């Protein structure tokens, strides 16, 4: 698969997450042996490594925590089977987060590296940077 096609696959994945896809609609973007790593950040201080089942469960949890997710892709670079995305993210909280009340907008700057195999995401690393909240 060429780099332009991988960029389109990466953008389709981001659009699916933004629209709140769960279950099979989300799983179709991933290789069955996917491993996603979320590096330590304000929401996940210890970081996390997730397989497909954990990714799908996290998506369900996320729907209970936030709504109106927006992913603005600021930059995208592909090389070989990898796509690097720079994203500005925002969402409205459905739950209180520390001192941040329900209904507040949460924001983050994200760098995501996606490695594809067979046209699906086989590996991913997310670097999510949240401002103080």
Tab-separated table of C-alpha atoms in Angstrom:
chain	number	residue	atom	x	y	z
A	1	UNK	CA	0.000	0.000	0.000
A	2	UNK	CA	1.464	3.367	-0.956
A	3	UNK	CA	1.976	6.267	1.446
A	4	UNK	CA	-0.963	8.313	0.122
A	5	UNK	CA	-3.294	5.367	0.710
A	6	UNK	CA	-1.942	4.943	4.255
A	7	UNK	CA	-2.553	8.631	4.950
A	8	UNK	CA	-6.163	8.168	3.842
A	9	UNK	CA	-6.472	5.104	6.106
A	10	UNK	CA	-5.072	7.098	9.037
A	11	UNK	CA	-7.505	9.955	8.375
A	12	UNK	CA	-10.406	7.491	8.162
A	13	UNK	CA	-9.397	6.068	11.550
A	14	UNK	CA	-9.285	9.552	13.108
A	15	UNK	CA	-12.708	10.335	11.610
A	16	UNK	CA	-14.108	7.105	13.060
A	17	UNK	CA	-12.800	7.949	16.532
A	18	UNK	CA	-14.138	11.506	16.241
A	19	UNK	CA	-17.590	10.201	15.310
A	20	UNK	CA	-17.624	7.936	18.373
A	21	UNK	CA	-17.188	4.614	16.566
A	22	UNK	CA	-17.102	1.546	18.805
A	23	UNK	CA	-17.210	-2.212	18.299
A	24	UNK	CA	-16.846	-3.495	14.733
A	25	UNK	CA	-16.910	0.028	13.247
A	26	UNK	CA	-13.746	0.843	15.187
A	27	UNK	CA	-12.165	-2.622	15.053
A	28	UNK	CA	-12.093	-2.597	11.235
A	29	UNK	CA	-9.240	-0.063	11.376
A	30	UNK	CA	-6.969	-2.385	13.363
A	31	UNK	CA	-4.887	-5.448	12.620
A	32	UNK	CA	-6.039	-8.307	14.909
A	33	UNK	CA	-2.662	-8.242	16.704
A	34	UNK	CA	-2.602	-4.466	17.208
A	35	UNK	CA	-0.741	-2.922	20.133
A	36	UNK	CA	-1.415	0.733	20.972
A	37	UNK	CA	0.792	2.491	23.491
A	38	UNK	CA	-0.363	5.670	25.206
A	39	UNK	CA	2.632	7.378	26.745
A	40	UNK	CA	2.226	8.833	30.261
A	41	UNK	CA	0.118	11.992	30.400
A	42	UNK	CA	-2.199	13.891	32.757
A	43	UNK	CA	-5.107	11.491	32.224
A	44	UNK	CA	-3.076	8.271	32.177
A	45	UNK	CA	-0.050	9.032	34.415
A	46	UNK	CA	1.340	5.510	34.130
A	47	UNK	CA	0.723	5.253	30.405
A	48	UNK	CA	-1.065	2.266	28.893
A	49	UNK	CA	-0.507	-0.523	26.408
A	50	UNK	CA	-3.664	-1.896	24.815
A	51	UNK	CA	-4.546	-4.824	22.573
A	52	UNK	CA	-7.667	-4.810	20.394
A	53	UNK	CA	-10.035	-5.819	23.205
A	54	UNK	CA	-8.660	-3.098	25.493
A	55	UNK	CA	-8.859	-0.499	22.689
A	56	UNK	CA	-12.528	-1.290	22.131
A	57	UNK	CA	-13.259	-1.192	25.872
A	58	UNK	CA	-11.464	2.172	26.186
A	59	UNK	CA	-13.593	3.547	23.342
A	60	UNK	CA	-16.752	2.541	25.222
A	61	UNK	CA	-15.423	4.169	28.421
A	62	UNK	CA	-14.540	7.301	26.482
A	63	UNK	CA	-18.110	7.673	25.270
A	64	UNK	CA	-19.247	7.865	28.890
A	65	UNK	CA	-16.622	10.520	29.713
A	66	UNK	CA	-16.657	12.939	26.755
A	67	UNK	CA	-18.825	14.106	23.876
A	68	UNK	CA	-18.394	16.413	20.895
A	69	UNK	CA	-14.879	15.185	20.171
A	70	UNK	CA	-13.056	17.160	17.499
A	71	UNK	CA	-9.778	16.109	15.912
A	72	UNK	CA	-8.097	18.767	13.785
A	73	UNK	CA	-5.219	17.215	11.873
A	74	UNK	CA	-2.519	19.857	11.758
A	75	UNK	CA	0.152	17.836	10.004
A	76	UNK	CA	0.513	14.378	8.512
A	77	UNK	CA	3.646	12.654	7.262
A	78	UNK	CA	3.978	9.155	5.823
A	79	UNK	CA	7.105	7.132	5.263
A	80	UNK	CA	7.096	3.488	4.373
A	81	UNK	CA	4.371	1.815	6.428
A	82	UNK	CA	4.217	4.568	9.083
A	83	UNK	CA	2.017	7.647	9.370
A	84	UNK	CA	2.715	10.470	11.824
A	85	UNK	CA	-0.212	12.693	12.764
A	86	UNK	CA	-0.098	15.972	14.657
A	87	UNK	CA	-3.565	16.654	16.032
A	88	UNK	CA	-5.354	19.318	18.062
A	89	UNK	CA	-8.105	17.584	20.034
A	90	UNK	CA	-11.030	18.879	22.059
A	91	UNK	CA	-14.069	17.345	23.729
A	92	UNK	CA	-16.786	18.336	26.170
A	93	UNK	CA	-16.690	16.565	29.537
A	94	UNK	CA	-19.622	14.403	30.598
A	95	UNK	CA	-18.001	13.803	33.999
A	96	UNK	CA	-16.132	16.001	36.440
A	97	UNK	CA	-12.356	15.765	36.013
A	98	UNK	CA	-10.606	16.899	39.181
A	99	UNK	CA	-11.768	20.479	39.660
A	100	UNK	CA	-12.910	20.743	36.035
A	101	UNK	CA	-16.727	20.610	35.951
A	102	UNK	CA	-19.044	18.666	33.679
A	103	UNK	CA	-19.609	20.547	30.419
A	104	UNK	CA	-16.109	22.023	30.286
A	105	UNK	CA	-14.006	21.666	27.168
A	106	UNK	CA	-10.894	19.544	27.511
A	107	UNK	CA	-8.067	20.078	25.004
A	108	UNK	CA	-4.881	18.278	24.032
A	109	UNK	CA	-2.131	18.405	21.463
A	110	UNK	CA	-1.388	14.924	20.180
A	111	UNK	CA	1.361	13.260	18.194
A	112	UNK	CA	0.340	9.810	16.984
A	113	UNK	CA	2.562	7.366	15.147
A	114	UNK	CA	0.654	4.622	13.362
A	115	UNK	CA	2.350	1.583	11.834
A	116	UNK	CA	0.302	-0.268	9.220
A	117	UNK	CA	0.311	-3.899	8.161
A	118	UNK	CA	-2.042	-5.125	5.457
A	119	UNK	CA	-3.753	-1.734	5.357
A	120	UNK	CA	-4.663	-1.841	9.057
A	121	UNK	CA	-3.076	-0.307	12.141
A	122	UNK	CA	-0.674	-2.861	13.626
A	123	UNK	CA	1.063	-0.588	16.124
A	124	UNK	CA	0.496	2.888	17.486
A	125	UNK	CA	2.110	5.296	19.903
A	126	UNK	CA	0.257	8.341	21.236
A	127	UNK	CA	1.878	11.314	22.906
A	128	UNK	CA	-1.034	13.295	24.398
A	129	UNK	CA	-0.168	16.689	25.912
A	130	UNK	CA	-2.873	18.266	28.075
A	131	UNK	CA	-2.724	21.817	29.429
A	132	UNK	CA	-3.343	22.234	33.167
A	133	UNK	CA	-6.927	21.529	34.219
